[in-house]
Amino acid sequence: MGHILVAGSVNVDRIWRLDAPLRGGARLTYEGHALRCGGGGFNTGAALLALGHAVTLVATLAEDDLGQACLDRLVALGFDIGAIGRSGRRTVPLDIFVDPAGERTILAPRTTEARRLHAVPPRAADIAYVNVRRMQPDVLAGLARETIVVAQVPLEAGERRPAQVLIGAAPDGGIPLGPDSFEQARRIAGPSLSTLVLTDGPRPVHLVEATGQTALPVAAVAGAGDTTGAGDVFAAGYIDALLRGRTAPEAVRHASAIAARFLADRRHFWNDAPLLTTD
């Protein structure tokens, strides 16, 4: 199998299971909440490990008890943690509200969203996956010349991601779907871009290439209890398909099937036991 260098966040997610959907002005009830490991780097990396690959994770964890608990979880799952940095800052959880239909709303601290990736340590890898909100402009330049880079579409205007593949969620609006989507993606990823993949929840995935666009249906999932991390697992499935030599349409179908399996039962991918459970 392959070795993937994953640059992305490891967060502590505080999950609130709501009894009704979020709506303005409402008074809502919830059934307990729990703290668990999350974040784009953790979710994609853990899914890649479950698919049989080796994963080196580039991330930063606080030196407090919650940060140590996350580090222990990474070790238990089999991550290479040699590129994990430690910070003296306190862990501030992200609040994730999950409604009865499984849809989630994320409330992130501004300090967490302001983090910037300054360097990627040298590691031989078959593919590098980058899912960070902000990064120094030249971080990926050398990496993209040495290996295949798959990157999430950045949400910040002006951010660049030299990459061969960009993956994003259409509702995020990073690259609007339209006739010029590929050219917009190329302005972000550079001339090496071959493929843009835009997911849209349960709706078809849009595969955008220089030669045109294709809408591919996703695997149906009945009664997903929590959609948090599904997009990250889709990215892992796409990378898994690339390592197996699949074409872009085949990779989208494979990634959709992997994400559906995750939504049906998260435990197939990693131990989702909470770091702490409260009433």
PDB file of C-alpha atoms in Angstrom:
ATOM      1  CA  MET A   1       0.000   0.000   0.000  1.00  0.00           C
ATOM      2  CA  GLY A   2       1.022   3.641  -0.068  1.00  0.00           C
ATOM      3  CA  HIS A   3       2.575   6.229   2.227  1.00  0.00           C
ATOM      4  CA  ILE A   4       0.687   9.517   2.488  1.00  0.00           C
ATOM      5  CA  LEU A   5       1.921  12.743   4.038  1.00  0.00           C
ATOM      6  CA  VAL A   6      -1.131  14.461   5.525  1.00  0.00           C
ATOM      7  CA  ALA A   7      -0.928  18.136   6.506  1.00  0.00           C
ATOM      8  CA  GLY A   8      -4.082  19.099   8.357  1.00  0.00           C
ATOM      9  CA  SER A   9      -5.669  19.867  11.677  1.00  0.00           C
ATOM     10  CA  VAL A  10      -6.188  17.649  14.683  1.00  0.00           C
ATOM     11  CA  ASN A  11      -8.927  19.201  16.773  1.00  0.00           C
ATOM     12  CA  VAL A  12     -10.927  18.326  19.822  1.00  0.00           C
ATOM     13  CA  ASP A  13     -14.554  18.338  18.681  1.00  0.00           C
ATOM     14  CA  ARG A  14     -17.295  18.951  21.227  1.00  0.00           C
ATOM     15  CA  ILE A  15     -20.301  17.122  19.766  1.00  0.00           C
ATOM     16  CA  TRP A  16     -23.783  18.340  20.696  1.00  0.00           C
ATOM     17  CA  ARG A  17     -26.588  15.973  19.615  1.00  0.00           C
ATOM     18  CA  LEU A  18     -29.633  18.167  19.141  1.00  0.00           C
ATOM     19  CA  ASP A  19     -33.255  17.073  19.369  1.00  0.00           C
ATOM     20  CA  ALA A  20     -34.260  19.391  16.505  1.00  0.00           C
ATOM     21  CA  PRO A  21     -32.532  21.283  13.648  1.00  0.00           C
ATOM     22  CA  LEU A  22     -30.819  24.586  14.365  1.00  0.00           C
ATOM     23  CA  ARG A  23     -32.940  27.644  13.622  1.00  0.00           C
ATOM     24  CA  GLY A  24     -32.742  31.263  14.596  1.00  0.00           C
ATOM     25  CA  GLY A  25     -34.522  32.291  17.791  1.00  0.00           C
ATOM     26  CA  ALA A  26     -35.339  28.699  18.799  1.00  0.00           C
ATOM     27  CA  ARG A  27     -34.919  27.114  22.217  1.00  0.00           C
ATOM     28  CA  LEU A  28     -33.358  23.690  21.581  1.00  0.00           C
ATOM     29  CA  THR A  29     -32.684  20.662  23.741  1.00  0.00           C
ATOM     30  CA  TYR A  30     -29.828  18.205  23.395  1.00  0.00           C
ATOM     31  CA  GLU A  31     -28.997  14.714  24.551  1.00  0.00           C
ATOM     32  CA  GLY A  32     -25.577  15.036  26.194  1.00  0.00           C
ATOM     33  CA  HIS A  33     -22.328  16.065  24.568  1.00  0.00           C
ATOM     34  CA  ALA A  34     -18.914  14.461  24.193  1.00  0.00           C
ATOM     35  CA  LEU A  35     -15.355  15.441  23.331  1.00  0.00           C
ATOM     36  CA  ARG A  36     -13.623  13.448  20.603  1.00  0.00           C
ATOM     37  CA  CYS A  37     -10.649  13.749  18.249  1.00  0.00           C
ATOM     38  CA  GLY A  38     -11.485  15.368  14.927  1.00  0.00           C
ATOM     39  CA  GLY A  39     -10.212  17.771  12.307  1.00  0.00           C
ATOM     40  CA  GLY A  40      -9.509  17.322   8.619  1.00  0.00           C
ATOM     41  CA  GLY A  41      -6.020  15.907   9.104  1.00  0.00           C
ATOM     42  CA  PHE A  42      -7.168  13.416  11.714  1.00  0.00           C
ATOM     43  CA  ASN A  43     -10.281  12.284   9.818  1.00  0.00           C
ATOM     44  CA  THR A  44      -8.591  11.766   6.449  1.00  0.00           C
ATOM     45  CA  GLY A  45      -5.482  10.234   7.992  1.00  0.00           C
ATOM     46  CA  ALA A  46      -7.445   7.811  10.167  1.00  0.00           C
ATOM     47  CA  ALA A  47      -9.499   6.679   7.150  1.00  0.00           C
ATOM     48  CA  LEU A  48      -6.309   6.137   5.128  1.00  0.00           C
ATOM     49  CA  LEU A  49      -4.893   4.031   7.961  1.00  0.00           C
ATOM     50  CA  ALA A  50      -8.095   1.994   8.025  1.00  0.00           C
ATOM     51  CA  LEU A  51      -7.682   1.445   4.280  1.00  0.00           C
ATOM     52  CA  GLY A  52      -4.234  -0.044   4.876  1.00  0.00           C
ATOM     53  CA  HIS A  53      -1.900   2.856   4.124  1.00  0.00           C
ATOM     54  CA  ALA A  54       0.912   4.419   6.145  1.00  0.00           C
ATOM     55  CA  VAL A  55       0.286   8.021   7.217  1.00  0.00           C
ATOM     56  CA  THR A  56       2.665  10.713   8.439  1.00  0.00           C
ATOM     57  CA  LEU A  57       0.674  13.542  10.007  1.00  0.00           C
ATOM     58  CA  VAL A  58       1.796  17.178  10.048  1.00  0.00           C
ATOM     59  CA  ALA A  59      -0.142  19.029  12.742  1.00  0.00           C
ATOM     60  CA  THR A  60       0.202  20.865  16.050  1.00  0.00           C
ATOM     61  CA  LEU A  61      -1.267  19.803  19.390  1.00  0.00           C
ATOM     62  CA  ALA A  62      -1.436  21.674  22.673  1.00  0.00           C
ATOM     63  CA  GLU A  63       0.613  20.388  25.595  1.00  0.00           C
ATOM     64  CA  ASP A  64      -2.384  20.185  27.933  1.00  0.00           C
ATOM     65  CA  ASP A  65      -4.347  17.067  28.916  1.00  0.00           C
ATOM     66  CA  LEU A  66      -6.646  17.176  25.885  1.00  0.00           C
ATOM     67  CA  GLY A  67      -3.714  17.606  23.535  1.00  0.00           C
ATOM     68  CA  GLN A  68      -2.010  14.604  25.131  1.00  0.00           C
ATOM     69  CA  ALA A  69      -5.205  12.568  24.868  1.00  0.00           C
ATOM     70  CA  CYS A  70      -5.332  13.298  21.133  1.00  0.00           C
ATOM     71  CA  LEU A  71      -1.660  12.375  20.751  1.00  0.00           C
ATOM     72  CA  ASP A  72      -2.309   9.083  22.534  1.00  0.00           C
ATOM     73  CA  ARG A  73      -5.218   8.411  20.148  1.00  0.00           C
ATOM     74  CA  LEU A  74      -2.960   9.084  17.137  1.00  0.00           C
ATOM     75  CA  VAL A  75      -0.386   6.621  18.429  1.00  0.00           C
ATOM     76  CA  ALA A  76      -3.032   3.990  19.116  1.00  0.00           C
ATOM     77  CA  LEU A  77      -4.358   4.301  15.556  1.00  0.00           C
ATOM     78  CA  GLY A  78      -0.900   3.903  14.035  1.00  0.00           C
ATOM     79  CA  PHE A  79      -0.053   7.393  12.784  1.00  0.00           C
ATOM     80  CA  ASP A  80       3.585   8.354  12.261  1.00  0.00           C
ATOM     81  CA  ILE A  81       3.704  11.296  14.708  1.00  0.00           C
ATOM     82  CA  GLY A  82       7.291  12.383  14.006  1.00  0.00           C
ATOM     83  CA  ALA A  83       6.053  15.608  12.396  1.00  0.00           C
ATOM     84  CA  ILE A  84       3.599  16.533  15.174  1.00  0.00           C
ATOM     85  CA  GLY A  85       4.484  19.814  16.855  1.00  0.00           C
ATOM     86  CA  ARG A  86       3.501  20.782  20.395  1.00  0.00           C
ATOM     87  CA  SER A  87       2.276  24.178  21.515  1.00  0.00           C
ATOM     88  CA  GLY A  88       1.949  25.738  24.949  1.00  0.00           C
ATOM     89  CA  ARG A  89      -1.515  27.034  24.072  1.00  0.00           C
ATOM     90  CA  ARG A  90      -4.599  25.546  25.702  1.00  0.00           C
ATOM     91  CA  THR A  91      -6.809  23.241  23.628  1.00  0.00           C
ATOM     92  CA  VAL A  92     -10.019  25.058  22.660  1.00  0.00           C
ATOM     93  CA  PRO A  93     -12.642  22.588  21.363  1.00  0.00           C
ATOM     94  CA  LEU A  94     -14.675  23.154  18.225  1.00  0.00           C
ATOM     95  CA  ASP A  95     -18.417  22.976  18.871  1.00  0.00           C
ATOM     96  CA  ILE A  96     -20.248  20.726  16.396  1.00  0.00           C
ATOM     97  CA  PHE A  97     -24.033  20.669  16.493  1.00  0.00           C
ATOM     98  CA  VAL A  98     -25.532  17.479  14.986  1.00  0.00           C
ATOM     99  CA  ASP A  99     -29.257  17.504  14.277  1.00  0.00           C
ATOM    100  CA  PRO A 100     -31.543  14.429  14.130  1.00  0.00           C
ATOM    101  CA  ALA A 101     -30.936  14.063  10.364  1.00  0.00           C
ATOM    102  CA  GLY A 102     -27.165  13.902  10.910  1.00  0.00           C
ATOM    103  CA  GLU A 103     -26.438  17.344   9.459  1.00  0.00           C
ATOM    104  CA  ARG A 104     -23.745  19.222  11.346  1.00  0.00           C
ATOM    105  CA  THR A 105     -22.966  22.879  12.010  1.00  0.00           C
ATOM    106  CA  ILE A 106     -19.435  23.776  13.123  1.00  0.00           C
ATOM    107  CA  LEU A 107     -18.567  26.672  15.416  1.00  0.00           C
ATOM    108  CA  ALA A 108     -14.786  27.181  15.455  1.00  0.00           C
ATOM    109  CA  PRO A 109     -12.736  29.542  17.639  1.00  0.00           C
ATOM    110  CA  ARG A 110     -11.129  32.359  15.682  1.00  0.00           C
ATOM    111  CA  THR A 111      -7.716  31.433  17.118  1.00  0.00           C
ATOM    112  CA  THR A 112      -7.989  27.915  15.678  1.00  0.00           C
ATOM    113  CA  GLU A 113      -8.995  29.164  12.228  1.00  0.00           C
ATOM    114  CA  ALA A 114      -6.078  31.652  12.215  1.00  0.00           C
ATOM    115  CA  ARG A 115      -3.367  28.964  12.372  1.00  0.00           C
ATOM    116  CA  ARG A 116      -0.938  28.963   9.431  1.00  0.00           C
ATOM    117  CA  LEU A 117       1.190  26.137   8.064  1.00  0.00           C
ATOM    118  CA  HIS A 118       4.768  27.404   7.733  1.00  0.00           C
ATOM    119  CA  ALA A 119       6.646  24.265   6.671  1.00  0.00           C
ATOM    120  CA  VAL A 120       6.238  20.636   5.655  1.00  0.00           C
ATOM    121  CA  PRO A 121       9.093  18.489   6.972  1.00  0.00           C
ATOM    122  CA  PRO A 122      10.906  16.406   4.338  1.00  0.00           C
ATOM    123  CA  ARG A 123       9.306  12.974   4.175  1.00  0.00           C
ATOM    124  CA  ALA A 124       9.347  10.543   1.260  1.00  0.00           C
ATOM    125  CA  ALA A 125       5.707   9.902   0.355  1.00  0.00           C
ATOM    126  CA  ASP A 126       3.683   8.576  -2.556  1.00  0.00           C
ATOM    127  CA  ILE A 127       1.054  11.311  -2.191  1.00  0.00           C
ATOM    128  CA  ALA A 128       0.785  14.444  -0.083  1.00  0.00           C
ATOM    129  CA  TYR A 129      -2.627  15.618   1.100  1.00  0.00           C
ATOM    130  CA  VAL A 130      -3.070  19.202   2.312  1.00  0.00           C
ATOM    131  CA  ASN A 131      -6.114  20.434   4.205  1.00  0.00           C
ATOM    132  CA  VAL A 132      -5.242  23.638   6.027  1.00  0.00           C
ATOM    133  CA  ARG A 133      -7.011  26.985   6.000  1.00  0.00           C
ATOM    134  CA  ARG A 134      -3.891  29.116   5.636  1.00  0.00           C
ATOM    135  CA  MET A 135      -0.291  28.401   4.647  1.00  0.00           C
ATOM    136  CA  GLN A 136       2.854  30.205   3.570  1.00  0.00           C
ATOM    137  CA  PRO A 137       2.790  30.667  -0.223  1.00  0.00           C
ATOM    138  CA  ASP A 138       5.968  28.700  -0.961  1.00  0.00           C
ATOM    139  CA  VAL A 139       5.364  25.667   1.286  1.00  0.00           C
ATOM    140  CA  LEU A 140       3.946  23.421  -1.437  1.00  0.00           C
ATOM    141  CA  ALA A 141       6.083  24.619  -4.340  1.00  0.00           C
ATOM    142  CA  GLY A 142       8.897  22.107  -3.771  1.00  0.00           C
ATOM    143  CA  LEU A 143       6.592  19.331  -2.602  1.00  0.00           C
ATOM    144  CA  ALA A 144       4.439  19.499  -5.747  1.00  0.00           C
ATOM    145  CA  ARG A 145       7.553  18.957  -7.871  1.00  0.00           C
ATOM    146  CA  GLU A 146       8.483  15.798  -5.959  1.00  0.00           C
ATOM    147  CA  THR A 147       5.185  13.974  -5.490  1.00  0.00           C
ATOM    148  CA  ILE A 148       1.467  14.031  -6.297  1.00  0.00           C
ATOM    149  CA  VAL A 149      -0.329  16.641  -4.202  1.00  0.00           C
ATOM    150  CA  VAL A 150      -4.044  16.437  -3.433  1.00  0.00           C
ATOM    151  CA  ALA A 151      -5.323  19.556  -1.683  1.00  0.00           C
ATOM    152  CA  GLN A 152      -8.567  20.887  -0.332  1.00  0.00           C
ATOM    153  CA  VAL A 153      -9.876  23.992  -2.081  1.00  0.00           C
ATOM    154  CA  PRO A 154      -8.854  26.866   0.238  1.00  0.00           C
ATOM    155  CA  LEU A 155     -11.672  28.878   1.761  1.00  0.00           C
ATOM    156  CA  GLU A 156      -9.589  32.053   2.070  1.00  0.00           C
ATOM    157  CA  ALA A 157      -9.414  34.406  -0.923  1.00  0.00           C
ATOM    158  CA  GLY A 158      -5.903  34.683  -2.330  1.00  0.00           C
ATOM    159  CA  GLU A 159      -4.661  31.360  -0.924  1.00  0.00           C
ATOM    160  CA  ARG A 160      -2.768  29.168  -3.409  1.00  0.00           C
ATOM    161  CA  ARG A 161      -2.395  25.369  -3.400  1.00  0.00           C
ATOM    162  CA  PRO A 162       0.063  24.003  -5.996  1.00  0.00           C
ATOM    163  CA  ALA A 163      -1.484  20.585  -6.640  1.00  0.00           C
ATOM    164  CA  GLN A 164      -2.489  18.043  -9.249  1.00  0.00           C
ATOM    165  CA  VAL A 165      -5.922  17.468  -7.651  1.00  0.00           C
ATOM    166  CA  LEU A 166      -8.190  19.905  -5.792  1.00  0.00           C
ATOM    167  CA  ILE A 167     -11.124  18.619  -3.740  1.00  0.00           C
ATOM    168  CA  GLY A 168     -13.785  20.878  -2.286  1.00  0.00           C
ATOM    169  CA  ALA A 169     -17.409  21.069  -1.183  1.00  0.00           C
ATOM    170  CA  ALA A 170     -19.623  22.983  -3.598  1.00  0.00           C
ATOM    171  CA  PRO A 171     -21.683  24.627  -0.781  1.00  0.00           C
ATOM    172  CA  ASP A 172     -18.485  26.170   0.652  1.00  0.00           C
ATOM    173  CA  GLY A 173     -18.248  28.370  -2.429  1.00  0.00           C
ATOM    174  CA  GLY A 174     -14.451  28.237  -2.754  1.00  0.00           C
ATOM    175  CA  ILE A 175     -14.867  27.584  -6.487  1.00  0.00           C
ATOM    176  CA  PRO A 176     -18.396  28.136  -7.826  1.00  0.00           C
ATOM    177  CA  LEU A 177     -19.615  25.471 -10.218  1.00  0.00           C
ATOM    178  CA  GLY A 178     -19.817  26.838 -13.763  1.00  0.00           C
ATOM    179  CA  PRO A 179     -18.213  26.811 -17.194  1.00  0.00           C
ATOM    180  CA  ASP A 180     -15.038  28.488 -15.914  1.00  0.00           C
ATOM    181  CA  SER A 181     -14.601  26.322 -12.784  1.00  0.00           C
ATOM    182  CA  PHE A 182     -11.484  24.612 -14.109  1.00  0.00           C
ATOM    183  CA  GLU A 183      -9.784  27.898 -14.944  1.00  0.00           C
ATOM    184  CA  GLN A 184     -10.602  29.237 -11.479  1.00  0.00           C
ATOM    185  CA  ALA A 185      -9.160  26.068  -9.966  1.00  0.00           C
ATOM    186  CA  ARG A 186      -6.019  26.374 -12.070  1.00  0.00           C
ATOM    187  CA  ARG A 187      -5.448  29.884 -10.761  1.00  0.00           C
ATOM    188  CA  ILE A 188      -5.372  28.333  -7.266  1.00  0.00           C
ATOM    189  CA  ALA A 189      -3.473  25.112  -8.016  1.00  0.00           C
ATOM    190  CA  GLY A 190      -1.216  26.161 -10.891  1.00  0.00           C
ATOM    191  CA  PRO A 191      -0.507  24.582 -14.288  1.00  0.00           C
ATOM    192  CA  SER A 192      -0.023  21.068 -12.869  1.00  0.00           C
ATOM    193  CA  LEU A 193      -3.743  20.784 -11.982  1.00  0.00           C
ATOM    194  CA  SER A 194      -5.460  17.883 -13.734  1.00  0.00           C
ATOM    195  CA  THR A 195      -8.683  17.457 -11.747  1.00  0.00           C
ATOM    196  CA  LEU A 196     -11.129  19.434  -9.621  1.00  0.00           C
ATOM    197  CA  VAL A 197     -13.617  17.422  -7.546  1.00  0.00           C
ATOM    198  CA  LEU A 198     -16.589  19.208  -5.965  1.00  0.00           C
ATOM    199  CA  THR A 199     -18.812  17.260  -3.574  1.00  0.00           C
ATOM    200  CA  ASP A 200     -22.330  18.357  -2.658  1.00  0.00           C
ATOM    201  CA  GLY A 201     -23.608  16.228   0.223  1.00  0.00           C
ATOM    202  CA  PRO A 202     -26.035  13.541  -1.031  1.00  0.00           C
ATOM    203  CA  ARG A 203     -26.173  15.170  -4.473  1.00  0.00           C
ATOM    204  CA  PRO A 204     -23.924  14.167  -7.413  1.00  0.00           C
ATOM    205  CA  VAL A 205     -20.186  14.848  -7.286  1.00  0.00           C
ATOM    206  CA  HIS A 206     -18.926  17.175 -10.019  1.00  0.00           C
ATOM    207  CA  LEU A 207     -15.714  16.043 -11.709  1.00  0.00           C
ATOM    208  CA  VAL A 208     -14.169  19.021 -13.506  1.00  0.00           C
ATOM    209  CA  GLU A 209     -11.302  18.583 -15.974  1.00  0.00           C
ATOM    210  CA  ALA A 210      -9.830  20.664 -18.787  1.00  0.00           C
ATOM    211  CA  THR A 211     -11.878  18.615 -21.253  1.00  0.00           C
ATOM    212  CA  GLY A 212     -15.223  19.171 -19.509  1.00  0.00           C
ATOM    213  CA  GLN A 213     -17.407  18.391 -16.509  1.00  0.00           C
ATOM    214  CA  THR A 214     -19.174  15.226 -15.371  1.00  0.00           C
ATOM    215  CA  ALA A 215     -21.782  14.745 -12.614  1.00  0.00           C
ATOM    216  CA  LEU A 216     -21.440  11.397 -10.869  1.00  0.00           C
ATOM    217  CA  PRO A 217     -24.133  10.147  -8.440  1.00  0.00           C
ATOM    218  CA  VAL A 218     -23.084   9.253  -4.907  1.00  0.00           C
ATOM    219  CA  ALA A 219     -23.865   6.089  -3.006  1.00  0.00           C
ATOM    220  CA  ALA A 220     -27.117   6.364  -1.060  1.00  0.00           C
ATOM    221  CA  VAL A 221     -27.001   6.139   2.748  1.00  0.00           C
ATOM    222  CA  ALA A 222     -30.149   5.662   4.796  1.00  0.00           C
ATOM    223  CA  GLY A 223     -30.320   7.435   8.149  1.00  0.00           C
ATOM    224  CA  ALA A 224     -26.740   8.660   8.582  1.00  0.00           C
ATOM    225  CA  GLY A 225     -26.525   9.570  12.259  1.00  0.00           C
ATOM    226  CA  ASP A 226     -23.613  12.015  11.995  1.00  0.00           C
ATOM    227  CA  THR A 227     -22.151  13.419   8.762  1.00  0.00           C
ATOM    228  CA  THR A 228     -19.153  15.018  10.482  1.00  0.00           C
ATOM    229  CA  GLY A 229     -15.986  13.944   8.675  1.00  0.00           C
ATOM    230  CA  ALA A 230     -17.702  12.436   5.623  1.00  0.00           C
ATOM    231  CA  GLY A 231     -15.975  14.863   3.249  1.00  0.00           C
ATOM    232  CA  ASP A 232     -12.609  14.060   4.814  1.00  0.00           C
ATOM    233  CA  VAL A 233     -13.238  10.334   4.366  1.00  0.00           C
ATOM    234  CA  PHE A 234     -14.254  10.977   0.741  1.00  0.00           C
ATOM    235  CA  ALA A 235     -10.810  12.558   0.233  1.00  0.00           C
ATOM    236  CA  ALA A 236      -9.195   9.463   1.755  1.00  0.00           C
ATOM    237  CA  GLY A 237     -11.170   7.233  -0.626  1.00  0.00           C
ATOM    238  CA  TYR A 238     -10.087   9.343  -3.600  1.00  0.00           C
ATOM    239  CA  ILE A 239      -6.432   9.107  -2.574  1.00  0.00           C
ATOM    240  CA  ASP A 240      -6.809   5.362  -2.042  1.00  0.00           C
ATOM    241  CA  ALA A 241      -8.129   5.050  -5.612  1.00  0.00           C
ATOM    242  CA  LEU A 242      -5.248   7.115  -7.036  1.00  0.00           C
ATOM    243  CA  LEU A 243      -2.759   4.814  -5.334  1.00  0.00           C
ATOM    244  CA  ARG A 244      -4.545   1.870  -6.963  1.00  0.00           C
ATOM    245  CA  GLY A 245      -4.158   3.430 -10.412  1.00  0.00           C
ATOM    246  CA  ARG A 246      -7.842   4.274 -10.930  1.00  0.00           C
ATOM    247  CA  THR A 247      -9.047   6.925 -13.382  1.00  0.00           C
ATOM    248  CA  ALA A 248     -10.621  10.125 -12.050  1.00  0.00           C
ATOM    249  CA  PRO A 249     -14.244   8.948 -12.571  1.00  0.00           C
ATOM    250  CA  GLU A 250     -13.401   5.599 -10.965  1.00  0.00           C
ATOM    251  CA  ALA A 251     -11.749   7.440  -8.071  1.00  0.00           C
ATOM    252  CA  VAL A 252     -14.899   9.520  -7.469  1.00  0.00           C
ATOM    253  CA  ARG A 253     -17.094   6.410  -7.424  1.00  0.00           C
ATOM    254  CA  HIS A 254     -14.687   4.628  -5.086  1.00  0.00           C
ATOM    255  CA  ALA A 255     -14.480   7.657  -2.771  1.00  0.00           C
ATOM    256  CA  SER A 256     -18.271   7.897  -2.688  1.00  0.00           C
ATOM    257  CA  ALA A 257     -18.539   4.238  -1.703  1.00  0.00           C
ATOM    258  CA  ILE A 258     -15.933   4.671   1.046  1.00  0.00           C
ATOM    259  CA  ALA A 259     -17.746   7.741   2.433  1.00  0.00           C
ATOM    260  CA  ALA A 260     -21.051   5.831   2.387  1.00  0.00           C
ATOM    261  CA  ARG A 261     -19.472   2.979   4.338  1.00  0.00           C
ATOM    262  CA  PHE A 262     -18.196   5.513   6.876  1.00  0.00           C
ATOM    263  CA  LEU A 263     -21.615   7.132   7.243  1.00  0.00           C
ATOM    264  CA  ALA A 264     -23.212   3.738   7.770  1.00  0.00           C
ATOM    265  CA  ASP A 265     -20.829   2.889  10.615  1.00  0.00           C
ATOM    266  CA  ARG A 266     -17.957   5.137  11.706  1.00  0.00           C
ATOM    267  CA  ARG A 267     -16.421   2.291  13.734  1.00  0.00           C
ATOM    268  CA  HIS A 268     -15.289   0.568  10.538  1.00  0.00           C
ATOM    269  CA  PHE A 269     -12.711   3.345  10.176  1.00  0.00           C
ATOM    270  CA  TRP A 270     -11.483   4.218  13.642  1.00  0.00           C
ATOM    271  CA  ASN A 271     -12.311   4.005  17.309  1.00  0.00           C
ATOM    272  CA  ASP A 272     -14.625   6.982  17.755  1.00  0.00           C
ATOM    273  CA  ALA A 273     -14.711   6.611  21.541  1.00  0.00           C
ATOM    274  CA  PRO A 274     -14.979  10.012  23.238  1.00  0.00           C
ATOM    275  CA  LEU A 275     -12.088  11.605  25.048  1.00  0.00           C
ATOM    276  CA  LEU A 276     -14.583  12.704  27.664  1.00  0.00           C
ATOM    277  CA  THR A 277     -18.346  12.290  28.009  1.00  0.00           C
ATOM    278  CA  THR A 278     -20.530  14.698  29.956  1.00  0.00           C
ATOM    279  CA  ASP A 279     -24.234  15.089  30.636  1.00  0.00           C
TER     280      ASP A 279
END
